Tab-separated table of C-alpha atoms in Angstrom:
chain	number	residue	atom	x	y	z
V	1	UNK	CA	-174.158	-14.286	-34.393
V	2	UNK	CA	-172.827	-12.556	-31.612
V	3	UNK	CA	-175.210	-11.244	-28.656
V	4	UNK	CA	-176.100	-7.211	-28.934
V	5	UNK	CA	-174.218	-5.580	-26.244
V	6	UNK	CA	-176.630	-3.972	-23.661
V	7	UNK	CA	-177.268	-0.676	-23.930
V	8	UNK	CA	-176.954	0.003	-19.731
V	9	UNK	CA	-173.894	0.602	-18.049
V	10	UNK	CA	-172.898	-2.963	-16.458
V	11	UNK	CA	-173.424	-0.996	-12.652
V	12	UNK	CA	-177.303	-0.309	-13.853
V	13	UNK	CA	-177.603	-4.012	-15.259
V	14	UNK	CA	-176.693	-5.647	-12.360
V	15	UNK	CA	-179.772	-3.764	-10.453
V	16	UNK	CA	-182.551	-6.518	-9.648
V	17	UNK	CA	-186.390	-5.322	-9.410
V	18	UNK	CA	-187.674	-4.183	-6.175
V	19	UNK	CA	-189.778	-7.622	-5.813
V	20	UNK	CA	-191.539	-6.459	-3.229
V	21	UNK	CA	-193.053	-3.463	-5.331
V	22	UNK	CA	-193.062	-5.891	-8.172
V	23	UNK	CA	-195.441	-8.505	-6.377
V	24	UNK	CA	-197.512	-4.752	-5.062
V	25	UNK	CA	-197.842	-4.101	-9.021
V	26	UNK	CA	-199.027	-7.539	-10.294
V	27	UNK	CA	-201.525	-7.468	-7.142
V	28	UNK	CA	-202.831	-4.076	-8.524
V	29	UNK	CA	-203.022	-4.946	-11.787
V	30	UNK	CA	-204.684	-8.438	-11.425
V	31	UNK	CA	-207.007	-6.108	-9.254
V	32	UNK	CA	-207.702	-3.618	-11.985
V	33	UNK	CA	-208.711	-6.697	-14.639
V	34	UNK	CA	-211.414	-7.445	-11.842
V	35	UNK	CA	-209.709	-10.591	-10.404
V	36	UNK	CA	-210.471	-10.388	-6.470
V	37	UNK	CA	-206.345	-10.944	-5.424
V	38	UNK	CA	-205.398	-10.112	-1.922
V	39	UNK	CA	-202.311	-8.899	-1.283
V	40	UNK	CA	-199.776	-8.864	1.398
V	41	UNK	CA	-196.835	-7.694	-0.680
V	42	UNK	CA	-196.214	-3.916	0.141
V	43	UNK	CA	-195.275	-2.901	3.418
V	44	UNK	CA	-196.920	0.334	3.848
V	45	UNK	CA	-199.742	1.132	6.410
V	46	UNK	CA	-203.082	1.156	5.012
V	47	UNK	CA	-203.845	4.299	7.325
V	48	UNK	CA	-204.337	7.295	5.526
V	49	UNK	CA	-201.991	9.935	6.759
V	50	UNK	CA	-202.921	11.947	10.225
V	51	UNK	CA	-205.576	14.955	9.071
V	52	UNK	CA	-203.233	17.406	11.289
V	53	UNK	CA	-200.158	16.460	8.565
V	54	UNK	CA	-201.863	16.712	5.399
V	55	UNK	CA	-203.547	20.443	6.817
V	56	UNK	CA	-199.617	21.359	7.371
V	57	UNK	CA	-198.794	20.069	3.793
V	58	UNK	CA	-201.582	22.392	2.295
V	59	UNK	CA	-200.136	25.371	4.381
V	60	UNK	CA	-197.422	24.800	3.033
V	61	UNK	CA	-198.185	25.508	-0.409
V	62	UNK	CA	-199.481	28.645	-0.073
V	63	UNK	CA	-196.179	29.956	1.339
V	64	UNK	CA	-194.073	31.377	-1.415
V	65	UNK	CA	-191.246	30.390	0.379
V	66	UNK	CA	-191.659	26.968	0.192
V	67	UNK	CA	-191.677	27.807	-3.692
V	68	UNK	CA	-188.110	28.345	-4.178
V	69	UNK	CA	-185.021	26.130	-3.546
V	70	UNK	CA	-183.862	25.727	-0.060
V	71	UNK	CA	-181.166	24.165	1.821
V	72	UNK	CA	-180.303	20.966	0.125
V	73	UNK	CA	-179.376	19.203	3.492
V	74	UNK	CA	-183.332	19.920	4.565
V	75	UNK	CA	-185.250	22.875	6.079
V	76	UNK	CA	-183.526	24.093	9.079
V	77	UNK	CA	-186.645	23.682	11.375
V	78	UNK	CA	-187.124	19.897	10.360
V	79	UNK	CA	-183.766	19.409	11.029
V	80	UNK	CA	-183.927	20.598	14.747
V	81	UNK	CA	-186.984	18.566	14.932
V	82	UNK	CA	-185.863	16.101	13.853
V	83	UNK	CA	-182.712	16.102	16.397
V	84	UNK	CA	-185.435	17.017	19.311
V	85	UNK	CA	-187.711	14.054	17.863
V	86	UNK	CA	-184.660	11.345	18.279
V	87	UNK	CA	-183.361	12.472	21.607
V	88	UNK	CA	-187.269	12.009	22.593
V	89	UNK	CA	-188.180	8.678	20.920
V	90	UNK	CA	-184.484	6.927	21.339
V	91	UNK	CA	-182.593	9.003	23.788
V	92	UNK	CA	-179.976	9.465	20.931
V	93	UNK	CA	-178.909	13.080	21.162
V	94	UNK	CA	-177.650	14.763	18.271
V	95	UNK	CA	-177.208	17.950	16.858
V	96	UNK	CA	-179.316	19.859	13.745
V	97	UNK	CA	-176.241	19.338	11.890
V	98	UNK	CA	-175.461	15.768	12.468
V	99	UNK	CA	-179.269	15.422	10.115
V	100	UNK	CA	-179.359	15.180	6.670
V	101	UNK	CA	-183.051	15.279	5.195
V	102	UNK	CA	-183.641	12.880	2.000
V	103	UNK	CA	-185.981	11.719	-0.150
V	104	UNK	CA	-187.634	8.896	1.564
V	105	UNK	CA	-185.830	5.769	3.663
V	106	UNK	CA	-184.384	4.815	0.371
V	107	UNK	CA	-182.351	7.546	0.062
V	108	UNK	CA	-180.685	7.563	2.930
V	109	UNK	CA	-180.070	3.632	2.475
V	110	UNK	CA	-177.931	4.629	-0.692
V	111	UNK	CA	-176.244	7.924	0.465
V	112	UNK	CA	-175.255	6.447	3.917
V	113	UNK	CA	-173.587	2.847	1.665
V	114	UNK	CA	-171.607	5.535	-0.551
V	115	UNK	CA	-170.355	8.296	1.819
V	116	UNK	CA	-168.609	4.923	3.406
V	117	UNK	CA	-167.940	2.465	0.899
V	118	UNK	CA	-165.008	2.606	-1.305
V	119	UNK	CA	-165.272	-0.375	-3.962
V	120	UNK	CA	-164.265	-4.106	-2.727
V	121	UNK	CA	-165.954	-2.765	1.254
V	122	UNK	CA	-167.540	-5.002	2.609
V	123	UNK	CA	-170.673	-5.411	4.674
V	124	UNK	CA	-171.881	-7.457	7.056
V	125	UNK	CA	-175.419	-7.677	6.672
V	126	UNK	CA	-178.139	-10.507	8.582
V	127	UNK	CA	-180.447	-12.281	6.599
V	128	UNK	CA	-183.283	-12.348	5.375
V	129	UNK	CA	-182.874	-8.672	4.651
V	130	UNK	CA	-184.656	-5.979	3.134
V	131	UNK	CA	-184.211	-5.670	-0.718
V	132	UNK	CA	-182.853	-3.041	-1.112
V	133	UNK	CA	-179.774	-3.017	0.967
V	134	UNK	CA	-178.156	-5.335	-1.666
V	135	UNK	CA	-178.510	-3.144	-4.489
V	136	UNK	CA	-177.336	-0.308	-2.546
V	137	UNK	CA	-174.380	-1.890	-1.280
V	138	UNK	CA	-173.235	-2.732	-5.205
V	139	UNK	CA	-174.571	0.167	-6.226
V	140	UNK	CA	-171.575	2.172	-3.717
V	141	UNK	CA	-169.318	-0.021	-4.983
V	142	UNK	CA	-169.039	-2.576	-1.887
V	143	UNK	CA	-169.733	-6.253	-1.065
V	144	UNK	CA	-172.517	-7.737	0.711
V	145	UNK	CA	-171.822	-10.859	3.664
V	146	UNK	CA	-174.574	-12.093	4.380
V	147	UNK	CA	-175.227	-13.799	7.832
V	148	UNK	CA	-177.997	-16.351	7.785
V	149	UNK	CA	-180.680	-16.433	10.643
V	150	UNK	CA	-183.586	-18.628	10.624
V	151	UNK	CA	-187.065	-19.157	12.588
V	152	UNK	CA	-185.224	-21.164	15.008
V	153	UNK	CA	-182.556	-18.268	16.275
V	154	UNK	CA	-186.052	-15.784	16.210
V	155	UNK	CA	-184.207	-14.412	12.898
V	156	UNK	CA	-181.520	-13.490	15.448
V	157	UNK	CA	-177.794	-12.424	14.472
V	158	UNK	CA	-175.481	-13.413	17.478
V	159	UNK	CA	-171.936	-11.784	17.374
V	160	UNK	CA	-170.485	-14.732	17.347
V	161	UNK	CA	-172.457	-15.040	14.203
V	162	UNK	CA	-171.229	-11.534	13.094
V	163	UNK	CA	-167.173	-12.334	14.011
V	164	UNK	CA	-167.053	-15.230	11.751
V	165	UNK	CA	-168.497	-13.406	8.557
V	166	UNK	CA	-165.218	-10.432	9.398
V	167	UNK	CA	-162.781	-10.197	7.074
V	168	UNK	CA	-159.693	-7.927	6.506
V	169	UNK	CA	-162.166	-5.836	4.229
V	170	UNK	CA	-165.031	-5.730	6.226
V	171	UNK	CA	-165.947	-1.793	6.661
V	172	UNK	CA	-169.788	-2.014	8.388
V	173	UNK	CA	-172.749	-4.136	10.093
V	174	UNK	CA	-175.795	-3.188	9.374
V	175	UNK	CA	-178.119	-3.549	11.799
V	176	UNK	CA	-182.460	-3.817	11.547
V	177	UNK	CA	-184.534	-3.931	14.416
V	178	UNK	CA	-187.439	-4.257	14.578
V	179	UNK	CA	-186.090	-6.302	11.577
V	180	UNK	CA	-188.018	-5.852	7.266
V	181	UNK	CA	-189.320	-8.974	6.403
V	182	UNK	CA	-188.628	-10.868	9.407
V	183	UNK	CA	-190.230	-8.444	12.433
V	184	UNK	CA	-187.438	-9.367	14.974
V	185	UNK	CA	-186.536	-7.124	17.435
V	186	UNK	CA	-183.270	-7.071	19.152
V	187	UNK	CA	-183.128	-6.912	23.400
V	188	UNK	CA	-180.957	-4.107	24.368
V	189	UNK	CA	-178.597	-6.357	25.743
V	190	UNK	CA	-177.871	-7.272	22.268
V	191	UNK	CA	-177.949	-4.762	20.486
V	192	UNK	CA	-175.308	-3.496	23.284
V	193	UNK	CA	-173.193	-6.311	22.386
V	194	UNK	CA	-173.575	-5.505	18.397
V	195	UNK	CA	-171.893	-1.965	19.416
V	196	UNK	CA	-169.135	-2.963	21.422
V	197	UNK	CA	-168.481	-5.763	18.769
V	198	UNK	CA	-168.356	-2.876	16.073
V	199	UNK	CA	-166.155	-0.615	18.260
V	200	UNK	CA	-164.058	-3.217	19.490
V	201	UNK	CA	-163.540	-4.092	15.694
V	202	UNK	CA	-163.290	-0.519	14.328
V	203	UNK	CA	-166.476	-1.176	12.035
V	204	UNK	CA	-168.782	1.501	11.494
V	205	UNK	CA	-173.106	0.983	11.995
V	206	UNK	CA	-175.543	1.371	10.036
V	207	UNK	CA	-178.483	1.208	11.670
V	208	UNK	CA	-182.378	1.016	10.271
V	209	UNK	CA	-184.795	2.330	12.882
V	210	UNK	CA	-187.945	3.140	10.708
V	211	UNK	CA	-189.840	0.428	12.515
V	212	UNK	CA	-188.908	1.668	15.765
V	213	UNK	CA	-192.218	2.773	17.083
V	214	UNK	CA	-193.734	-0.474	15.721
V	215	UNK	CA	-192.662	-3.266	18.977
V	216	UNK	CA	-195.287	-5.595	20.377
V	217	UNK	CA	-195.635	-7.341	23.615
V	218	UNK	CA	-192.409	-7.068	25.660
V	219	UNK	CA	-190.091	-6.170	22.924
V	220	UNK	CA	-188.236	-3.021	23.276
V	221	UNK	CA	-186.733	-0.933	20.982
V	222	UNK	CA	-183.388	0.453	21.381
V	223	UNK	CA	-180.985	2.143	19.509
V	224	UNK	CA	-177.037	1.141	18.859
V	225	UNK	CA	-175.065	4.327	19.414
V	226	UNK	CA	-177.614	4.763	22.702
V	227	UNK	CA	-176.791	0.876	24.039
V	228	UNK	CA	-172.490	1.383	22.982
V	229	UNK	CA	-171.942	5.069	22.978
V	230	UNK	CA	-168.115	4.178	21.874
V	231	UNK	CA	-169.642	3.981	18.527
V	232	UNK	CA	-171.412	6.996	18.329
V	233	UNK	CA	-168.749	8.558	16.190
V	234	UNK	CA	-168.785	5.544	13.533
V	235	UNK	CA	-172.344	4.652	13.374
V	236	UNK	CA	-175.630	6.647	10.761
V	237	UNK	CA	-178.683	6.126	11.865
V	238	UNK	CA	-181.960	5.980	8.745
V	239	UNK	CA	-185.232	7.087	9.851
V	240	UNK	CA	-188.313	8.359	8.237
V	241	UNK	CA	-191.817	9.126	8.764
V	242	UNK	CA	-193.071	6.697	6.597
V	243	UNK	CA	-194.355	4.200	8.740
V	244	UNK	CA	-194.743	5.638	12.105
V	245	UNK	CA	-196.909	8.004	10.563
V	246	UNK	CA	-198.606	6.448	7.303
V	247	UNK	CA	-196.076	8.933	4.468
V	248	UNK	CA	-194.727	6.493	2.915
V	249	UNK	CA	-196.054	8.358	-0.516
V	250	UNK	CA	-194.639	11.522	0.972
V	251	UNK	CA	-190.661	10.322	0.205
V	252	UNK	CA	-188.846	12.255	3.492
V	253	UNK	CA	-186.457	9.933	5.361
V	254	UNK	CA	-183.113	11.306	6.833
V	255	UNK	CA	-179.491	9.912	7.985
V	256	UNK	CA	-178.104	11.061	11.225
V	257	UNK	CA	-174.433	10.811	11.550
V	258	UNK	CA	-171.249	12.450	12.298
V	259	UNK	CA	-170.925	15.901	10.623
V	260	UNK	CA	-168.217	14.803	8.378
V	261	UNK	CA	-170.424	11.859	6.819
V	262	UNK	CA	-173.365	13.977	6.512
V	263	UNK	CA	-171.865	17.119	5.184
V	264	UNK	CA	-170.633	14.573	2.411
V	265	UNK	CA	-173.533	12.867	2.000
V	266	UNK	CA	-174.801	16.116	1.918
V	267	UNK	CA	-173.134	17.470	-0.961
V	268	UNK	CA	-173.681	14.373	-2.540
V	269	UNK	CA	-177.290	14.941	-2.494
V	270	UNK	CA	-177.166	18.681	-3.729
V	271	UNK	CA	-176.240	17.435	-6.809
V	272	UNK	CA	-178.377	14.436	-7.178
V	273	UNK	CA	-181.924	15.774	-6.084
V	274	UNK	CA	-181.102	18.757	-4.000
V	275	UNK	CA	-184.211	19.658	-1.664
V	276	UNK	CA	-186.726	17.305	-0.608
V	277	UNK	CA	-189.811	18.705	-2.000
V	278	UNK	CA	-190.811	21.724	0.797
V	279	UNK	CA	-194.265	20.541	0.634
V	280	UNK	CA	-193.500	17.099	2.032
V	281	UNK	CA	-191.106	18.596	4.764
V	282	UNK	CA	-193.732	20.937	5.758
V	283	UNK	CA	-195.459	18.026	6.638
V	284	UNK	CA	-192.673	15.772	8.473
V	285	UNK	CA	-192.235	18.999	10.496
V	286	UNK	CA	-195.605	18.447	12.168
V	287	UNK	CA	-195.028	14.791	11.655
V	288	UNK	CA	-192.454	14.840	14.121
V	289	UNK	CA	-193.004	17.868	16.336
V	290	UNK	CA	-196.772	16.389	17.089
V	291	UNK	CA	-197.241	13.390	19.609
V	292	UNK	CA	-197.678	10.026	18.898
V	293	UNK	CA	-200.916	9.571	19.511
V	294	UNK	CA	-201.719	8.642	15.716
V	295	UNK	CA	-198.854	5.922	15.835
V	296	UNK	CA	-200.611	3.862	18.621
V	297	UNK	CA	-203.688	3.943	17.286
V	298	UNK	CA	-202.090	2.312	13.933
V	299	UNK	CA	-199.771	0.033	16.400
V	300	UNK	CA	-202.725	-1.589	17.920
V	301	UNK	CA	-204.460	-2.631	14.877
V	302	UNK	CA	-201.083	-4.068	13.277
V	303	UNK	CA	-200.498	-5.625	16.977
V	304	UNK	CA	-204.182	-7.774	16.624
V	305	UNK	CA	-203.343	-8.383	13.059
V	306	UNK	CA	-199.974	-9.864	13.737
V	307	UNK	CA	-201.400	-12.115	15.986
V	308	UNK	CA	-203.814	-13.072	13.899
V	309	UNK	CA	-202.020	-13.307	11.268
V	310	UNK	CA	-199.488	-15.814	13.189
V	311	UNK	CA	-202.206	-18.456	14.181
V	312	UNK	CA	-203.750	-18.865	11.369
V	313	UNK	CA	-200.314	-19.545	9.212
V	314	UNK	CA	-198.981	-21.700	11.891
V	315	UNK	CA	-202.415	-24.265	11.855
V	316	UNK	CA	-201.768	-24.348	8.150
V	317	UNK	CA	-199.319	-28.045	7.737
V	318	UNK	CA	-195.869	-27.377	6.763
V	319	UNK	CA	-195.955	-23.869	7.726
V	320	UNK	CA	-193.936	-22.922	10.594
V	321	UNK	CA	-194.475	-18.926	11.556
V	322	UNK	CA	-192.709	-17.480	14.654
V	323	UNK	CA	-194.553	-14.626	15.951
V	324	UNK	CA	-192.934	-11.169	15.303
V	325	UNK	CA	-192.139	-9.010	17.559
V	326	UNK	CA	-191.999	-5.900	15.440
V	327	UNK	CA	-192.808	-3.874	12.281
V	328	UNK	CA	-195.727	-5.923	10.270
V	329	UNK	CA	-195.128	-8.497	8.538
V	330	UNK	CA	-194.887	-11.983	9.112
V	331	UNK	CA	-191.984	-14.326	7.627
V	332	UNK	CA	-192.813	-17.869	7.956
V	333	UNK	CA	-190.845	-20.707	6.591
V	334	UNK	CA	-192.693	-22.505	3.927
V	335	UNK	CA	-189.659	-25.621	3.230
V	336	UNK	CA	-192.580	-28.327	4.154
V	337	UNK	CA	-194.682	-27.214	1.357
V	338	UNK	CA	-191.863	-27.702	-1.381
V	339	UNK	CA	-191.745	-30.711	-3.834
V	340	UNK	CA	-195.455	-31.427	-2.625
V	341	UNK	CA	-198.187	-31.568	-4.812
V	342	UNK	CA	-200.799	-28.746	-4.838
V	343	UNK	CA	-203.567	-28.099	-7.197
V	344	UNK	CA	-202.073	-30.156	-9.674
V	345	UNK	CA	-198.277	-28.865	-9.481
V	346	UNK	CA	-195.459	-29.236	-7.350
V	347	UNK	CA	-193.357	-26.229	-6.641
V	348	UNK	CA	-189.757	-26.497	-5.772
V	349	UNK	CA	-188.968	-23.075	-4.501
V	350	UNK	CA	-190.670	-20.243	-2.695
V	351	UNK	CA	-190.900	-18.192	-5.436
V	352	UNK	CA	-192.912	-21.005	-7.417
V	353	UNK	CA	-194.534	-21.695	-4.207
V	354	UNK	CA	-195.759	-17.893	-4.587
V	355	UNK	CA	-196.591	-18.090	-8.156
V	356	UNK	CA	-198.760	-20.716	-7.777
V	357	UNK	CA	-200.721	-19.119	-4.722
V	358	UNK	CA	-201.527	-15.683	-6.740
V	359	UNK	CA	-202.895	-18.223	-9.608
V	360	UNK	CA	-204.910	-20.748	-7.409
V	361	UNK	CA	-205.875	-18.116	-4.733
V	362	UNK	CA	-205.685	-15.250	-5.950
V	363	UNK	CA	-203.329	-14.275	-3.159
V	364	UNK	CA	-200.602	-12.297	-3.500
V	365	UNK	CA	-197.317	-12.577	-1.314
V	366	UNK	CA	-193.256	-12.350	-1.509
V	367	UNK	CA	-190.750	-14.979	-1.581
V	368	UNK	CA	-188.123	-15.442	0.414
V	369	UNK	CA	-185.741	-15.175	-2.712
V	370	UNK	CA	-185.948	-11.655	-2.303
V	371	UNK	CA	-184.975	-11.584	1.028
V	372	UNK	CA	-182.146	-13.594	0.501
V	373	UNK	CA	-183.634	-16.680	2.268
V	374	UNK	CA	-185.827	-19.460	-0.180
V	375	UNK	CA	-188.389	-21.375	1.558
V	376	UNK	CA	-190.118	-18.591	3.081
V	377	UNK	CA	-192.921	-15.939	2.399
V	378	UNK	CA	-193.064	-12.394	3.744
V	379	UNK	CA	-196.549	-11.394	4.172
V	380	UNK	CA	-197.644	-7.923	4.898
V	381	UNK	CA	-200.390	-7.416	8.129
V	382	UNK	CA	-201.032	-3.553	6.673
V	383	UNK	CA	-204.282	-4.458	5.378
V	384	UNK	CA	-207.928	-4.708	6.955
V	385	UNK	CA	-208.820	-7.253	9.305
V	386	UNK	CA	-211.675	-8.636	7.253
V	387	UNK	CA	-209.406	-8.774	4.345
V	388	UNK	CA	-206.294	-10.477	5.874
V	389	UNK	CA	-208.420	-13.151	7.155
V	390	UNK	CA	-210.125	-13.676	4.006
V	391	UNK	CA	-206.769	-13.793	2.166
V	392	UNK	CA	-205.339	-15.908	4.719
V	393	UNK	CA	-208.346	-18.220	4.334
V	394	UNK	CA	-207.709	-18.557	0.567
V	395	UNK	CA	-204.183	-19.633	1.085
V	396	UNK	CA	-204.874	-22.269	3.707
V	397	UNK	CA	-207.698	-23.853	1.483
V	398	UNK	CA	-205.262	-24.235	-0.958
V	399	UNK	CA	-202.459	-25.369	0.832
V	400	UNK	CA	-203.783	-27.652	2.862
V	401	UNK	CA	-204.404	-29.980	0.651
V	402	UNK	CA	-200.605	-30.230	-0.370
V	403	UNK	CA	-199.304	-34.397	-0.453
């Protein structure tokens, strides 16, 4: 008998599960049955968000103003902040009109693929990479390339690394840093090099810099059209306030870009969703026009956790953990666990590897699958001190005893 045809379009099909919101979701739920699971799958700050933000959000509601529709590319005022906010924080200066205000990093992700991508584009993107950039890329109608990096480059892309995945059809490079899962951070000299590469090339950027106010130690952040100006004109930059200032529930992200890729983008999004809510952009507005003093307070916890977190992977046998040098997580390679036996089983892959840690330890983290890199988990360091430990704890316990 022959198969039923599915009832979604073959484009919605071929979308895979967020897996990191999937591994957040079994966490919760194992939680809510009163199991004791840990988890290090979501990567959102466990900081609730600044008092001064949330007091502009419930302004904001009492304004009738904000009850209506408004400007679908975002409230006029955010997106001058915005533009003041990135010259400040990057030295990337732009223009209110070169912002598009969206709902949340995500997107912007999507909107940026398909105001570029016409279908059989393709894009260069570095591995392990954030899961959704994949299903945005298809979703647009292009073709992912991925470049491989491992612990021993420092998760790294080199240009020479970029040049050999160009083709004829290759349209843009995306570029991370600091980097989601791996928390690499690009020097400036390299991220220099990236630009003139993409200029020299005639590729347009794409360039994620959510993370940028998360850098440890020496790292610097630095921005791609600031490093290679030449490619100012052919490069959209994603932000958000998600991270830098605990929103990640409050969905505003934006693109910044030339006027003729946001003025698309932007009419792309008046018919998909049309304002961000004017509640939540009531708060980026003093998100962004405040300091940052609420960042570095959240920066220095994720700093002693990352540290932490770091030492006591890499004094587990068979892990190997570089330290990163930005965002928060930490992506170590897991390949000297696989085919050994632990509590009874032998996984063969990182996601069975992960399985069997939420069953034995009640410890929940992500595969590398997701990332496009098996043989590695990404583990989140947005949780409390006493709590990462503990879960940390569990997992060595466990794995430890692997033979």
């Amino acid at each position: 008998m022959d198969a039923m045809p599915t009832r979604l379009s073959a484009r919605v099909s071929a979308i895979s599960e967020s897996a990191t919101l999937a591994v957040d979701a079994k966490a919760k739920a194992l939680k809510a049955a009163g199991r004791p699971v840990i988890g290090f799958g979501a990567g959102e700050p466990d900081f609730p968000t600044p008092a001064y933000i949330v007091e502009a959000a419930q302004r904001a509601c009492e304004q009738p103003r904000f009850h209506k529709y408004t400007p679908a590319a975002g409230l006029p005022e955010l997106r001058e902040a915005i533009a003041v906010k990135t010259a400040r924080d990057s030295g990337y200066q732009v223009e209110p009109s070169q912002v598009l205000v969206t709902n949340g990093g995500k997107q912007a992700v999507y909107q940026a693929f398909a105001a570029l991508l016409d279908p059989g584009d393709e894009v260069i993107v570095p591995a392990p990479y954030w899961t959704t950039y994949p299903e945005s890329i298809a979703l647009a109608g292009g073709v992912m390339r991925p470049v491989m990096t491992d612990e021993d480059s420092g998760y790294l892309a080199s240009v020479a690394d970029l040049e050999a995945a160009r083709t004829d059809r290759t349209k843009i490079v995306l570029v991370v840093s600091p980097s989601n899962p791996t928390g690499a951070v690009y020097p400036p000299d390299q991220i220099a090099a990236i630009g003139e590469w993409a200029a020299d090339n005639g590729l347009w950027v794409i360039t994620d810099e959510i993370y940028e106010h998360l850098v440890y130690g020496d790292a610097v952040f630095s921005s791609v059209p600031v490093q290679a100006p030449r490619v100012a004109d052919t490069c959209v930059v994603l932000n958000g306030v998600a991270k830098t200032y605990a929103m990640t529930g409050w969905r505003v992200g934006w693109m910044i870009g030339p006027k003729d890729i946001i003025n698309g983008a932007a009419n792309m999004q008046s018919h998909a969703t049309s304002n961000v809510s004017n509640v939540a952009q009531a708060a980026a507005l003093a998100a962004v026009s405040g300091d940052l003093s609420a960042v570095a307070a959240m920066r220095a916890a994720f700093d002693r956790r990352r540290l932490t977190m770091t030492r006591m992977l890499n004094e587990i046998p068979g892990v190997i953990c570089p330290e990163p040098q930005g965002a928060f997580y930490c992506y170590p390679s897991v390949k000297g666990l696989l085919g050994k036996a632990i509590g009874g089983r032998r996984a063969q892959t990182s996601a069975e590897l992960a399985g069997l840690v939420l069953e034995e330890a009640e410890v929940a983290v992500v595969p590398g699958e997701a990332f496009g890199t098996p043989g590695y988990f990404r583990l989140s360091c947005a949780l409390g001190d006493a709590e990462l430990e503990e879960g940390i704890t569990r997992m060595a316990k466990l794995l430890s005893d692997a033979r």
